[in-house]
Short mmCIF file of C-alpha atoms and ligand atoms in Angstrom, two decimals:
data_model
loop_
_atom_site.label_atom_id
_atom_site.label_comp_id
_atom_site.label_asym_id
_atom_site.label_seq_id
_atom_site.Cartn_x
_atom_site.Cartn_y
_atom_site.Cartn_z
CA UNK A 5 34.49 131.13 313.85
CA UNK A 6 34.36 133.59 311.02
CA UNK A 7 35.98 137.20 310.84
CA UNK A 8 31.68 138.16 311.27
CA UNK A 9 28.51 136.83 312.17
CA UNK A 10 26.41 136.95 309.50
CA UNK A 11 24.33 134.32 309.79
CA UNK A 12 21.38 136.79 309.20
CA UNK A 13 21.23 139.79 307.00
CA UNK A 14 18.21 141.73 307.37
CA UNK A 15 17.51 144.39 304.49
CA UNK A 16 15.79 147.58 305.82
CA UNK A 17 14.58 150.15 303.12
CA UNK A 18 16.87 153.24 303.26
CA UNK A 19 14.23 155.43 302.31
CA UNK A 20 12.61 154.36 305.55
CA UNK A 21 14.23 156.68 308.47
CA UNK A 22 11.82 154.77 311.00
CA UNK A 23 12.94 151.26 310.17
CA UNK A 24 16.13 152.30 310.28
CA UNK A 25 15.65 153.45 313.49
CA UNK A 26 13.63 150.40 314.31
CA UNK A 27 16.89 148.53 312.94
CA UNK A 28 19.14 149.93 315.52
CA UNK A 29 18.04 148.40 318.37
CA UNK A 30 17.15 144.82 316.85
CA UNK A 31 19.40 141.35 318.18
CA UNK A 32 19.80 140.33 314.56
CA UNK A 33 23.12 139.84 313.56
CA UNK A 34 23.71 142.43 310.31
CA UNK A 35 21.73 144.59 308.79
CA UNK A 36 21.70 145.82 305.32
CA UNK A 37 20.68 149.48 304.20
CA UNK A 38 19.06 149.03 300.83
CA UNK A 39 19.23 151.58 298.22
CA UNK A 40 18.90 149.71 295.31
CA UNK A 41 15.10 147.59 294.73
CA UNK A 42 14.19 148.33 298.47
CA UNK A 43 13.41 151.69 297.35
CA UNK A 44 11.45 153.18 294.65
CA UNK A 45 12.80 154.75 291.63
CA UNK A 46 11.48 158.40 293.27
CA UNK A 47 13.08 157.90 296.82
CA UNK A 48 16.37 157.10 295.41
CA UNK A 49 18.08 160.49 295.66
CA UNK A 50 16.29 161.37 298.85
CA UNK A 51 17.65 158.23 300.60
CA UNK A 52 20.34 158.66 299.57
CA UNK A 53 21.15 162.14 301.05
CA UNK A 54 19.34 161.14 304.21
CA UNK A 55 21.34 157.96 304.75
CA UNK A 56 24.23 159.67 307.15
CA UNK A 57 21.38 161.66 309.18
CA UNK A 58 19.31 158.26 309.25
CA UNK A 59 22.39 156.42 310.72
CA UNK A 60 23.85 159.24 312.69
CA UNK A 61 26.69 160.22 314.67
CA UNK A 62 27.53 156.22 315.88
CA UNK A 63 25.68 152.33 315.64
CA UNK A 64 26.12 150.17 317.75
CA UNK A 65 28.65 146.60 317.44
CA UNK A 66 25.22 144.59 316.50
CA UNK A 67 23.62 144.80 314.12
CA UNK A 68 26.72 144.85 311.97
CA UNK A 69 26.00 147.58 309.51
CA UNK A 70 25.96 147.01 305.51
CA UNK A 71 24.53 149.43 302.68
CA UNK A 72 23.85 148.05 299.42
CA UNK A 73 24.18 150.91 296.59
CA UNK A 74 22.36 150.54 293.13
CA UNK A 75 24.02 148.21 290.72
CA UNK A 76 27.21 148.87 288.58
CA UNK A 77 25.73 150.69 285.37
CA UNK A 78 22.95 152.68 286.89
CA UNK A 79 23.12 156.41 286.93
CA UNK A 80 22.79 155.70 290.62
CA UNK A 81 26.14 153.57 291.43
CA UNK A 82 28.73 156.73 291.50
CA UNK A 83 26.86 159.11 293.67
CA UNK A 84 26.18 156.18 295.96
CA UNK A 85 29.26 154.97 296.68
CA UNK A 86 30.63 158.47 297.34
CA UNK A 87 28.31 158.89 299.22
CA UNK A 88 28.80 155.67 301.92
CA UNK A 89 32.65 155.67 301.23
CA UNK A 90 33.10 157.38 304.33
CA UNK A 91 30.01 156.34 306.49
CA UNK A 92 30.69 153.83 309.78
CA UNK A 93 30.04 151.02 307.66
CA UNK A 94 30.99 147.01 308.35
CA UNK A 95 30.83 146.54 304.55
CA UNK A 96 29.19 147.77 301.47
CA UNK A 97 26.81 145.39 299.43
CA UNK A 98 27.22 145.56 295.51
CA UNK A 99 24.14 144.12 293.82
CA UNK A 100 24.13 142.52 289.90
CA UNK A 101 27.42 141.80 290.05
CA UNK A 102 27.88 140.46 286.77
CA UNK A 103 31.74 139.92 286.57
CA UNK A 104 35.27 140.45 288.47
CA UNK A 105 34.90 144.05 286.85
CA UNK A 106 31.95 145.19 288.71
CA UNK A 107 33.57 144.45 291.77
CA UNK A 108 36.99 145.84 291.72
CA UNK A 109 35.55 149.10 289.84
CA UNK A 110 33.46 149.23 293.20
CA UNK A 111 36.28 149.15 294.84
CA UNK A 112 38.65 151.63 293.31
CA UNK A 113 35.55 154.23 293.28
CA UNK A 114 35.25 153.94 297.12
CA UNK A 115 38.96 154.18 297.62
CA UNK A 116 38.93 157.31 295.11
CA UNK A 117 35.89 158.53 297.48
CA UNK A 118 37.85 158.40 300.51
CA UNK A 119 36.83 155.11 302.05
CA UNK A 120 38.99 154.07 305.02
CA UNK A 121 41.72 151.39 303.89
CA UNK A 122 39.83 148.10 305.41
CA UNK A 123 36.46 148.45 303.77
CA UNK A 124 34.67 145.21 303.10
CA UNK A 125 32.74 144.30 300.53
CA UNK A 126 29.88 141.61 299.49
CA UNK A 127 29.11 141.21 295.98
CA UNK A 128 25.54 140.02 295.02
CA UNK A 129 25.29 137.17 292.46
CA UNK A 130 21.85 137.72 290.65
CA UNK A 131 22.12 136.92 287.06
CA UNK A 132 23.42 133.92 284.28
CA UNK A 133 26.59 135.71 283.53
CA UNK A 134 27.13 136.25 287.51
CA UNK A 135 26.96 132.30 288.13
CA UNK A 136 29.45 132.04 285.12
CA UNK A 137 31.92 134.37 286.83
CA UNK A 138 31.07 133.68 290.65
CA UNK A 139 34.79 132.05 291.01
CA UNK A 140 36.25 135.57 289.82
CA UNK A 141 33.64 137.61 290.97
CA UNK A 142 34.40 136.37 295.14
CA UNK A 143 38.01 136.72 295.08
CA UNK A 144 38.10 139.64 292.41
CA UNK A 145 39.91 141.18 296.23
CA UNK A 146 40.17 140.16 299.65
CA UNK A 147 38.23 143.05 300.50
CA UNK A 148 34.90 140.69 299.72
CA UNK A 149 34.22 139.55 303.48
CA UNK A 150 30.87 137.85 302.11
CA UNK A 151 29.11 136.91 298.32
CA UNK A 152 25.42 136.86 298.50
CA UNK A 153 22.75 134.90 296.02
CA UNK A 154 20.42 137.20 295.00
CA UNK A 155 17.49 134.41 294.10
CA UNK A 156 14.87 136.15 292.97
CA UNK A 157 16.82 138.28 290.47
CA UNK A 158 18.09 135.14 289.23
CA UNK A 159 15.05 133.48 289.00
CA UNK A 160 14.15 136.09 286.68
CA UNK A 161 17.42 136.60 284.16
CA UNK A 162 17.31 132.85 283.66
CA UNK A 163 13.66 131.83 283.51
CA UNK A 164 13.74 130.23 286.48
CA UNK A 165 10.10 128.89 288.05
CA UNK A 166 10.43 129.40 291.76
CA UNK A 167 8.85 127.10 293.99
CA UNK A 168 8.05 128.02 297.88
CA UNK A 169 10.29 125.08 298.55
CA UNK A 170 13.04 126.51 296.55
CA UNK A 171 14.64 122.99 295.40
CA UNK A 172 14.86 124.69 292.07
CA UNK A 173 17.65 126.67 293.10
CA UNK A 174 19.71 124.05 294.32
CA UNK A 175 22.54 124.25 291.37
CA UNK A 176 22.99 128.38 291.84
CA UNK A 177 23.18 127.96 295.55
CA UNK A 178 25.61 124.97 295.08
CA UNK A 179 27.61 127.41 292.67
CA UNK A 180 27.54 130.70 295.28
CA UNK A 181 28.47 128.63 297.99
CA UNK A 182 31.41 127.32 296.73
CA UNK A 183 32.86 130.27 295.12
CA UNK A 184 32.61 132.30 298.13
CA UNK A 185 33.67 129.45 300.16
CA UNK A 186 36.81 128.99 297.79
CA UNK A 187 37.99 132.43 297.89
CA UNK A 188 37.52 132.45 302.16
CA UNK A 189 34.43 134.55 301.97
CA UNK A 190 31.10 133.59 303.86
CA UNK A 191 27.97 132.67 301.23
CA UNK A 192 24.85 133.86 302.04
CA UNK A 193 21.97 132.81 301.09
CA UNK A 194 18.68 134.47 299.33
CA UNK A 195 15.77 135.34 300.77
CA UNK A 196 12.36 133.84 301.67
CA UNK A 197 9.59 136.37 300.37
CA UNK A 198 6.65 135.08 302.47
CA UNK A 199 7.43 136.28 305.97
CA UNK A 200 4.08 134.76 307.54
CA UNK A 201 5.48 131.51 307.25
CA UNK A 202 8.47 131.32 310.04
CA UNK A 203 8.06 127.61 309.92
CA UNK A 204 8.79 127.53 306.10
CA UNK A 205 12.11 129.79 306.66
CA UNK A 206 12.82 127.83 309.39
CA UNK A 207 13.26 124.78 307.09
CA UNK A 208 14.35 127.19 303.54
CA UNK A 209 17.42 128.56 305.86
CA UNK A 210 18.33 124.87 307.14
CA UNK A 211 18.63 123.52 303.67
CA UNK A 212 20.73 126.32 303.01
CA UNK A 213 23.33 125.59 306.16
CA UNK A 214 23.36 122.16 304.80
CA UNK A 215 24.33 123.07 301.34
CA UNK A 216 27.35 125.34 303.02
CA UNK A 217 25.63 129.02 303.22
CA UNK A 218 27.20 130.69 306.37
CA UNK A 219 23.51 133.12 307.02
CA UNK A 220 20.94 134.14 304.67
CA UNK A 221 19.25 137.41 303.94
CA UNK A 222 16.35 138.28 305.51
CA UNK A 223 13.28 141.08 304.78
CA UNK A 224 11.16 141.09 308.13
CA UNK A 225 12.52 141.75 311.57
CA UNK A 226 10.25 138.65 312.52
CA UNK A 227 12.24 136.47 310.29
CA UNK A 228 15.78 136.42 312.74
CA UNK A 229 14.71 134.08 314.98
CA UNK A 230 13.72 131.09 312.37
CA UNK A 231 17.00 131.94 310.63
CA UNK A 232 19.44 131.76 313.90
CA UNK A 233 17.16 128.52 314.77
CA UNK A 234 17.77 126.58 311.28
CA UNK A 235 21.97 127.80 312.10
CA UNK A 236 22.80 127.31 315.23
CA UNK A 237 23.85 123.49 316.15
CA UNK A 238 21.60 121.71 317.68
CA UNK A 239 22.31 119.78 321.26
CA UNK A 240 22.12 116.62 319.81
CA UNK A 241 24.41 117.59 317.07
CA UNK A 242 26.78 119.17 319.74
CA UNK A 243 26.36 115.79 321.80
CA UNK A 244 27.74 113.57 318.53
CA UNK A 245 30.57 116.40 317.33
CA UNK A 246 31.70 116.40 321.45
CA UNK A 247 31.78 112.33 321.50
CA UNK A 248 33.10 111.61 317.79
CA UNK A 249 36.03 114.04 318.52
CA UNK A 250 36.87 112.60 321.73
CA UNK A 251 36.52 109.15 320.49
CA UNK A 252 38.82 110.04 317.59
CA UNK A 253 41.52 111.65 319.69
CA UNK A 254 41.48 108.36 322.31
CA UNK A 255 41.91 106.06 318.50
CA UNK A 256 44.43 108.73 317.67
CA UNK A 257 46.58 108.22 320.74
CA UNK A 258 46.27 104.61 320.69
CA UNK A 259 47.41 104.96 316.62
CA UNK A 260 44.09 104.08 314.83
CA UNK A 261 42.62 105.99 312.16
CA UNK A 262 39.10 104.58 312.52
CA UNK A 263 36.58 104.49 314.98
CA UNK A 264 32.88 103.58 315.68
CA UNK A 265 30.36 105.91 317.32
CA UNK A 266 26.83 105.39 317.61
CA UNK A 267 27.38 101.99 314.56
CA UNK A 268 28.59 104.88 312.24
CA UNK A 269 32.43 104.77 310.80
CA UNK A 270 34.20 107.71 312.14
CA UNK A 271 37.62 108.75 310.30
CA UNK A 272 39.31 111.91 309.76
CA UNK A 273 37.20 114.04 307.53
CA UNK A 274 33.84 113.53 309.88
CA UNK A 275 36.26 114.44 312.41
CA UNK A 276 36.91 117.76 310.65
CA UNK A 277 33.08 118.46 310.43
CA UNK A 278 32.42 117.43 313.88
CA UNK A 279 35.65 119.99 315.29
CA UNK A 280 34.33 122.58 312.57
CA UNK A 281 30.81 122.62 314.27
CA UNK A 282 31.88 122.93 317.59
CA UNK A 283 34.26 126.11 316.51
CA UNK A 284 31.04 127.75 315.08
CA UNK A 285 29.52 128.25 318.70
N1 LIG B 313 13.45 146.57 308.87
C1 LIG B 313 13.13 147.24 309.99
N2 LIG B 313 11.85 147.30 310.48
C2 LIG B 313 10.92 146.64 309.78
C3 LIG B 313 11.21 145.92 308.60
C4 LIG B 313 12.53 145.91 308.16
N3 LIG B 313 12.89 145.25 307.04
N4 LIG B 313 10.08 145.36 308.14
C5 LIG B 313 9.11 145.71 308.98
N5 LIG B 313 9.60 146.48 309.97
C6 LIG B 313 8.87 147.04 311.09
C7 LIG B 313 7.66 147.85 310.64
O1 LIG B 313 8.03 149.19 310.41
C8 LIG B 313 6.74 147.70 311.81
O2 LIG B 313 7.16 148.59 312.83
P1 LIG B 313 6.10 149.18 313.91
O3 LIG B 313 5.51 148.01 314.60
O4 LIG B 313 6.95 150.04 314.79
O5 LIG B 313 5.11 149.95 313.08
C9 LIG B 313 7.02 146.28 312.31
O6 LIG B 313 8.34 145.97 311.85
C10 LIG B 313 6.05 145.27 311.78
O7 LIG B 313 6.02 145.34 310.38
P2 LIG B 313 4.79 144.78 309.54
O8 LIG B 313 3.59 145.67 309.73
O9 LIG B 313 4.62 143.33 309.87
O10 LIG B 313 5.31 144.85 308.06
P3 LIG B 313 5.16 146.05 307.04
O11 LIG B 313 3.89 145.88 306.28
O12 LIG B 313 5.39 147.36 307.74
O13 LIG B 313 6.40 145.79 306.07
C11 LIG B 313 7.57 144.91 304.22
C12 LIG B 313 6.46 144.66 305.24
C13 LIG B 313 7.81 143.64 303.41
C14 LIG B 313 7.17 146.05 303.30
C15 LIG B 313 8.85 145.28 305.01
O14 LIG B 313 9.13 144.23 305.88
C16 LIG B 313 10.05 145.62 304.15
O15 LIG B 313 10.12 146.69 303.55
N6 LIG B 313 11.06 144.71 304.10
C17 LIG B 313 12.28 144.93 303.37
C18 LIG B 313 12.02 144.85 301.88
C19 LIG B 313 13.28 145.10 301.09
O16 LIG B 313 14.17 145.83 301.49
N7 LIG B 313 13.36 144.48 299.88
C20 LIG B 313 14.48 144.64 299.02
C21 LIG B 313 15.53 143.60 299.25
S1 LIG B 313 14.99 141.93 299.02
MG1 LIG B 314 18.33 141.52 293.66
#
Protein backbone atom coordinates (compact mmCIF):
# COMPACT_ATOMS: atom_id res chain seq x y z
CA UNK A 1 0.00 0.00 0.00
CA UNK A 2 1.30 3.43 -0.76
CA UNK A 3 2.69 6.14 1.77
CA UNK A 4 -1.22 7.88 0.66
CA UNK A 5 -4.37 7.17 -0.82
CA UNK A 6 -4.78 9.07 -3.61
CA UNK A 7 -6.65 7.26 -5.74
CA UNK A 8 -8.91 10.39 -6.17
CA UNK A 9 -7.97 13.99 -6.20
CA UNK A 10 -10.78 16.25 -6.24
CA UNK A 11 -9.95 20.03 -7.19
CA UNK A 12 -12.18 22.55 -5.29
CA UNK A 13 -11.86 26.30 -6.39
CA UNK A 14 -10.05 28.24 -3.61
CA UNK A 15 -11.86 31.23 -4.30
CA UNK A 16 -14.90 29.24 -3.28
CA UNK A 17 -15.09 29.40 0.78
CA UNK A 18 -18.41 27.24 0.49
CA UNK A 19 -16.95 24.37 -1.50
CA UNK A 20 -14.30 24.36 0.57
CA UNK A 21 -16.40 23.95 3.27
CA UNK A 22 -18.49 21.53 1.32
CA UNK A 23 -14.95 19.73 0.79
CA UNK A 24 -14.40 19.11 4.40
CA UNK A 25 -16.78 16.78 5.13
CA UNK A 26 -16.68 14.70 1.72
CA UNK A 27 -15.37 10.56 1.82
CA UNK A 28 -13.13 11.29 -1.14
CA UNK A 29 -9.76 10.48 -0.63
CA UNK A 30 -7.63 14.02 -1.30
CA UNK A 31 -8.58 17.08 -2.12
CA UNK A 32 -6.83 19.75 -3.96
CA UNK A 33 -7.20 23.62 -3.25
CA UNK A 34 -6.82 25.25 -6.63
CA UNK A 35 -5.38 28.58 -7.04
CA UNK A 36 -4.11 28.45 -10.28
CA UNK A 37 -7.01 27.93 -13.54
CA UNK A 38 -9.75 27.04 -10.87
CA UNK A 39 -9.90 30.61 -10.22
CA UNK A 40 -10.21 33.64 -12.23
CA UNK A 41 -7.52 36.03 -12.95
CA UNK A 42 -9.58 38.68 -10.40
CA UNK A 43 -10.04 36.18 -7.42
CA UNK A 44 -6.49 35.31 -7.38
CA UNK A 45 -5.23 37.60 -4.62
CA UNK A 46 -8.43 37.32 -2.66
CA UNK A 47 -8.11 33.49 -2.49
CA UNK A 48 -5.29 33.63 -1.79
CA UNK A 49 -5.44 35.66 1.50
CA UNK A 50 -8.60 33.81 2.41
CA UNK A 51 -7.10 30.35 1.98
CA UNK A 52 -5.91 29.92 5.92
CA UNK A 53 -9.45 31.39 7.16
CA UNK A 54 -11.18 29.03 4.46
CA UNK A 55 -9.27 25.98 5.91
CA UNK A 56 -9.10 27.06 9.48
CA UNK A 57 -7.72 26.21 12.69
CA UNK A 58 -7.55 22.05 11.80
CA UNK A 59 -8.93 19.36 8.70
CA UNK A 60 -9.60 16.44 9.25
CA UNK A 61 -7.19 12.91 8.25
CA UNK A 62 -9.59 12.55 4.96
CA UNK A 63 -9.73 14.27 2.66
CA UNK A 64 -5.97 14.50 2.53
CA UNK A 65 -5.36 18.15 1.92
CA UNK A 66 -3.31 19.54 -1.27
CA UNK A 67 -3.12 23.29 -2.63
CA UNK A 68 -1.98 23.83 -6.02
CA UNK A 69 -0.29 27.48 -6.36
CA UNK A 70 -0.04 29.26 -9.85
CA UNK A 71 2.68 27.98 -12.07
CA UNK A 72 6.50 28.71 -11.82
CA UNK A 73 6.86 32.13 -13.81
CA UNK A 74 3.65 33.83 -12.90
CA UNK A 75 3.70 36.91 -10.79
CA UNK A 76 1.52 34.68 -8.69
CA UNK A 77 4.01 31.62 -7.74
CA UNK A 78 6.11 33.58 -4.84
CA UNK A 79 3.34 35.06 -2.85
CA UNK A 80 1.63 31.69 -3.08
CA UNK A 81 3.92 29.52 -1.84
CA UNK A 82 4.67 31.81 1.13
CA UNK A 83 1.70 31.89 1.65
CA UNK A 84 0.79 27.78 2.08
CA UNK A 85 4.44 27.10 3.31
CA UNK A 86 3.18 26.97 6.64
CA UNK A 87 -0.57 25.89 6.25
CA UNK A 88 -1.64 22.06 7.56
CA UNK A 89 -1.03 20.85 4.25
CA UNK A 90 -0.49 16.89 3.01
CA UNK A 91 1.36 18.32 -0.03
CA UNK A 92 1.53 21.23 -2.31
CA UNK A 93 0.61 20.80 -6.10
CA UNK A 94 2.99 22.67 -8.64
CA UNK A 95 1.26 23.05 -12.00
CA UNK A 96 3.32 23.54 -15.67
CA UNK A 97 6.07 22.00 -14.47
CA UNK A 98 8.19 22.28 -17.33
CA UNK A 99 11.61 20.90 -16.03
CA UNK A 100 13.63 19.53 -12.81
CA UNK A 101 14.07 23.43 -12.21
CA UNK A 102 10.57 24.29 -11.58
CA UNK A 103 10.38 21.81 -9.06
CA UNK A 104 13.30 22.11 -6.82
CA UNK A 105 12.97 26.12 -7.06
CA UNK A 106 9.44 25.21 -5.53
CA UNK A 107 11.00 23.64 -3.13
CA UNK A 108 13.76 25.82 -1.84
CA UNK A 109 11.08 28.84 -1.85
CA UNK A 110 8.83 26.88 0.61
CA UNK A 111 11.74 25.87 2.76
CA UNK A 112 12.95 29.70 2.62
CA UNK A 113 9.09 30.41 3.61
CA UNK A 114 9.20 28.37 6.58
CA UNK A 115 7.59 25.14 5.47
CA UNK A 116 7.92 22.30 8.00
CA UNK A 117 10.90 19.85 6.98
CA UNK A 118 8.57 16.87 5.46
CA UNK A 119 6.53 18.81 2.96
CA UNK A 120 5.42 16.87 -0.05
CA UNK A 121 5.12 17.81 -3.25
CA UNK A 122 3.28 16.77 -6.72
CA UNK A 123 4.45 18.28 -9.78
CA UNK A 124 1.93 18.66 -12.71
CA UNK A 125 3.11 17.53 -16.18
CA UNK A 126 1.09 19.74 -18.72
CA UNK A 127 3.20 20.67 -21.60
CA UNK A 128 5.82 19.10 -24.61
CA UNK A 129 8.88 20.13 -22.77
CA UNK A 130 7.26 18.58 -19.39
CA UNK A 131 6.88 15.00 -21.14
CA UNK A 132 10.57 15.54 -22.32
CA UNK A 133 11.75 16.05 -18.74
CA UNK A 134 9.06 13.91 -16.76
CA UNK A 135 12.08 11.39 -15.71
CA UNK A 136 13.87 14.53 -14.02
CA UNK A 137 11.00 16.40 -13.28
CA UNK A 138 9.51 13.20 -10.61
CA UNK A 139 12.62 12.58 -8.85
CA UNK A 140 14.02 16.27 -9.16
CA UNK A 141 13.55 15.30 -4.78
CA UNK A 142 12.02 12.78 -2.77
CA UNK A 143 9.86 15.33 -1.48
CA UNK A 144 7.47 14.57 -4.80
CA UNK A 145 4.96 12.03 -3.02
CA UNK A 146 2.85 12.12 -6.41
CA UNK A 147 3.33 13.56 -10.42
CA UNK A 148 0.09 14.40 -11.97
CA UNK A 149 -0.86 14.61 -15.99
CA UNK A 150 -2.38 17.64 -16.53
CA UNK A 151 -4.35 16.48 -19.99
CA UNK A 152 -6.04 19.16 -21.03
CA UNK A 153 -3.13 21.62 -20.80
CA UNK A 154 -1.34 19.21 -22.81
CA UNK A 155 -3.77 18.72 -25.22
CA UNK A 156 -3.39 22.24 -25.88
CA UNK A 157 0.70 23.00 -25.95
CA UNK A 158 0.94 20.09 -28.37
CA UNK A 159 -2.07 20.26 -30.66
CA UNK A 160 -3.51 17.50 -29.36
CA UNK A 161 -7.41 16.59 -30.59
CA UNK A 162 -9.07 15.20 -27.51
CA UNK A 163 -11.52 12.63 -27.85
CA UNK A 164 -14.24 11.79 -24.94
CA UNK A 165 -12.61 8.41 -25.03
CA UNK A 166 -9.26 9.84 -24.47
CA UNK A 167 -7.22 6.98 -26.45
CA UNK A 168 -5.34 9.92 -27.83
CA UNK A 169 -3.53 10.38 -24.78
CA UNK A 170 -2.34 7.05 -24.39
CA UNK A 171 1.60 7.85 -25.12
CA UNK A 172 1.65 11.00 -22.37
CA UNK A 173 -0.10 8.87 -19.86
CA UNK A 174 2.28 5.92 -20.71
CA UNK A 175 5.19 8.57 -20.22
CA UNK A 176 3.70 10.16 -16.63
CA UNK A 177 3.14 6.89 -15.38
CA UNK A 178 6.33 5.60 -15.67
CA UNK A 179 8.35 8.47 -14.59
CA UNK A 180 6.52 8.84 -11.46
CA UNK A 181 6.43 5.21 -11.06
CA UNK A 182 10.36 5.10 -11.60
CA UNK A 183 11.24 7.65 -9.15
CA UNK A 184 8.62 5.79 -6.30
CA UNK A 185 6.03 8.46 -6.69
CA UNK A 186 2.23 7.64 -7.35
CA UNK A 187 0.94 8.91 -11.12
CA UNK A 188 -2.17 10.36 -11.30
CA UNK A 189 -4.12 10.68 -13.83
CA UNK A 190 -6.05 13.77 -15.68
CA UNK A 191 -9.31 14.59 -15.48
CA UNK A 192 -12.66 13.80 -17.18
CA UNK A 193 -14.40 17.27 -17.99
CA UNK A 194 -17.97 15.97 -18.49
CA UNK A 195 -19.15 15.14 -15.00
CA UNK A 196 -22.79 14.01 -16.19
CA UNK A 197 -21.38 11.03 -17.51
CA UNK A 198 -20.26 8.78 -14.28
CA UNK A 199 -20.47 5.82 -16.54
CA UNK A 200 -17.87 7.34 -18.99
CA UNK A 201 -15.37 8.11 -15.89
CA UNK A 202 -16.13 5.00 -14.67
CA UNK A 203 -14.50 3.39 -17.75
CA UNK A 204 -11.78 6.79 -18.51
CA UNK A 205 -10.39 6.06 -14.74
CA UNK A 206 -10.19 2.10 -15.39
CA UNK A 207 -8.11 2.51 -18.47
CA UNK A 208 -6.03 4.63 -16.50
CA UNK A 209 -5.43 1.86 -13.47
CA UNK A 210 -4.62 -0.42 -16.27
CA UNK A 211 -2.02 1.72 -17.82
CA UNK A 212 -0.36 2.06 -14.05
CA UNK A 213 -2.01 5.53 -12.70
CA UNK A 214 -2.35 5.04 -8.85
CA UNK A 215 -5.89 7.77 -8.74
CA UNK A 216 -6.89 10.40 -11.02
CA UNK A 217 -8.02 13.94 -10.55
CA UNK A 218 -11.34 14.70 -10.26
CA UNK A 219 -13.64 18.22 -10.65
CA UNK A 220 -17.19 17.21 -9.20
CA UNK A 221 -17.83 15.80 -5.78
CA UNK A 222 -20.19 13.34 -7.78
CA UNK A 223 -17.29 12.01 -9.65
CA UNK A 224 -15.53 9.90 -6.34
CA UNK A 225 -17.56 7.16 -6.47
CA UNK A 226 -16.98 6.12 -10.39
CA UNK A 227 -13.30 6.78 -9.70
CA UNK A 228 -12.90 4.46 -6.37
CA UNK A 229 -15.23 1.92 -8.51
CA UNK A 230 -12.85 1.76 -11.77
CA UNK A 231 -9.72 1.30 -8.65
CA UNK A 232 -10.63 -0.80 -6.29
CA UNK A 233 -10.13 -4.72 -7.22
CA UNK A 234 -12.80 -6.36 -8.09
CA UNK A 235 -14.01 -9.85 -6.24
CA UNK A 236 -13.35 -11.79 -9.06
CA UNK A 237 -10.00 -10.29 -9.47
CA UNK A 238 -9.39 -10.83 -5.65
CA UNK A 239 -10.75 -14.53 -6.18
CA UNK A 240 -7.81 -15.23 -9.09
CA UNK A 241 -4.84 -13.03 -7.17
CA UNK A 242 -6.01 -15.25 -3.71
CA UNK A 243 -5.88 -18.73 -5.83
CA UNK A 244 -2.82 -17.95 -8.27
CA UNK A 245 -0.74 -17.01 -5.13
CA UNK A 246 -1.66 -19.94 -3.23
CA UNK A 247 -1.23 -22.19 -6.13
CA UNK A 248 2.21 -20.68 -6.69
CA UNK A 249 3.39 -21.02 -3.12
CA UNK A 250 2.08 -25.01 -3.03
CA UNK A 251 4.46 -25.28 -6.79
CA UNK A 252 6.99 -23.30 -4.82
CA UNK A 253 7.25 -25.73 -1.94
CA UNK A 254 7.09 -28.67 -4.05
CA UNK A 255 10.17 -26.78 -6.26
CA UNK A 256 8.28 -25.81 -9.50
CA UNK A 257 8.36 -22.56 -11.05
CA UNK A 258 5.20 -22.99 -13.12
CA UNK A 259 1.77 -23.56 -12.54
CA UNK A 260 -1.73 -23.69 -14.18
CA UNK A 261 -4.78 -21.81 -12.89
CA UNK A 262 -7.95 -21.47 -14.54
CA UNK A 263 -5.82 -23.05 -18.30
CA UNK A 264 -3.64 -19.85 -17.87
CA UNK A 265 0.39 -20.27 -17.23
CA UNK A 266 1.14 -18.88 -13.91
CA UNK A 267 5.00 -18.04 -13.14
CA UNK A 268 6.66 -15.57 -11.07
CA UNK A 269 5.96 -12.17 -12.47
CA UNK A 270 1.88 -12.82 -12.57
CA UNK A 271 2.61 -13.87 -9.19
CA UNK A 272 4.01 -10.42 -8.37
CA UNK A 273 0.84 -8.72 -9.87
CA UNK A 274 -1.49 -11.02 -8.25
CA UNK A 275 0.48 -10.38 -4.42
CA UNK A 276 0.71 -6.57 -5.58
CA UNK A 277 -3.19 -6.41 -5.91
CA UNK A 278 -3.99 -7.99 -2.89
CA UNK A 279 -1.47 -5.42 -0.89
CA UNK A 280 -3.52 -2.52 -2.47
CA UNK A 281 -6.70 -3.40 -0.30
N1 LIG B 1 -15.73 20.89 -4.70
C1 LIG B 1 -16.61 21.01 -3.69
N2 LIG B 1 -17.95 21.17 -3.88
C2 LIG B 1 -18.37 21.19 -5.16
C3 LIG B 1 -17.50 21.05 -6.25
C4 LIG B 1 -16.13 20.90 -5.98
N3 LIG B 1 -15.24 20.77 -6.97
N4 LIG B 1 -18.21 21.09 -7.39
C5 LIG B 1 -19.49 21.25 -7.04
N5 LIG B 1 -19.60 21.31 -5.70
C6 LIG B 1 -20.81 21.45 -4.92
C7 LIG B 1 -21.63 22.66 -5.35
O1 LIG B 1 -21.22 23.80 -4.63
C8 LIG B 1 -23.02 22.23 -5.01
O2 LIG B 1 -23.21 22.39 -3.61
P1 LIG B 1 -24.69 22.66 -3.00
O3 LIG B 1 -25.53 21.51 -3.40
O4 LIG B 1 -24.44 22.75 -1.53
O5 LIG B 1 -25.12 23.96 -3.62
C9 LIG B 1 -23.01 20.72 -5.28
O6 LIG B 1 -21.64 20.33 -5.18
C10 LIG B 1 -23.54 20.37 -6.64
O7 LIG B 1 -22.84 21.09 -7.62
P2 LIG B 1 -23.45 21.34 -9.07
O8 LIG B 1 -24.59 22.31 -8.99
O9 LIG B 1 -23.73 20.01 -9.68
O10 LIG B 1 -22.23 21.95 -9.86
P3 LIG B 1 -21.86 23.48 -10.01
O11 LIG B 1 -22.54 24.02 -11.21
O12 LIG B 1 -22.06 24.20 -8.70
O13 LIG B 1 -20.29 23.39 -10.29
C11 LIG B 1 -18.31 23.20 -11.56
C12 LIG B 1 -19.78 22.81 -11.46
C13 LIG B 1 -17.66 22.45 -12.71
C14 LIG B 1 -18.20 24.71 -11.79
C15 LIG B 1 -17.63 22.81 -10.22
O14 LIG B 1 -17.82 21.45 -10.04
C16 LIG B 1 -16.17 23.19 -10.11
O15 LIG B 1 -15.83 24.35 -9.94
N6 LIG B 1 -15.26 22.17 -10.19
C17 LIG B 1 -13.85 22.39 -10.04
C18 LIG B 1 -13.29 23.08 -11.27
C19 LIG B 1 -11.81 23.33 -11.14
O16 LIG B 1 -11.27 23.52 -10.06
N7 LIG B 1 -11.11 23.35 -12.30
C20 LIG B 1 -9.70 23.60 -12.33
C21 LIG B 1 -8.90 22.34 -12.25
S1 LIG B 1 -9.21 21.18 -13.55
MG1 LIG C 1 -3.56 22.46 -16.11
Amino acid sequence: MSVMDLTSMLFVPAASAKMIGKARSLDAPAVILDLEDGVGIGEKVSAREGLATNIGESWPGRPLLFVRVNSPGTEHFEADLAAVARLPLAGICIPKCDTAADVVHAERLLLYAGASADFHLCPFIESARGIVHAAAIASATPRVVAVALGSEDLAADMGIRRTKGGAELAYWRGVVATAARAAGAIPIDGVFIDFSDPEGLEADAAVGRSMGFGGKQIIHPSQVGPVARAYAPTDDELDRARRIVAAFDEAEREGRGVVVVDGRMIDRPIVLQARRLLSSL
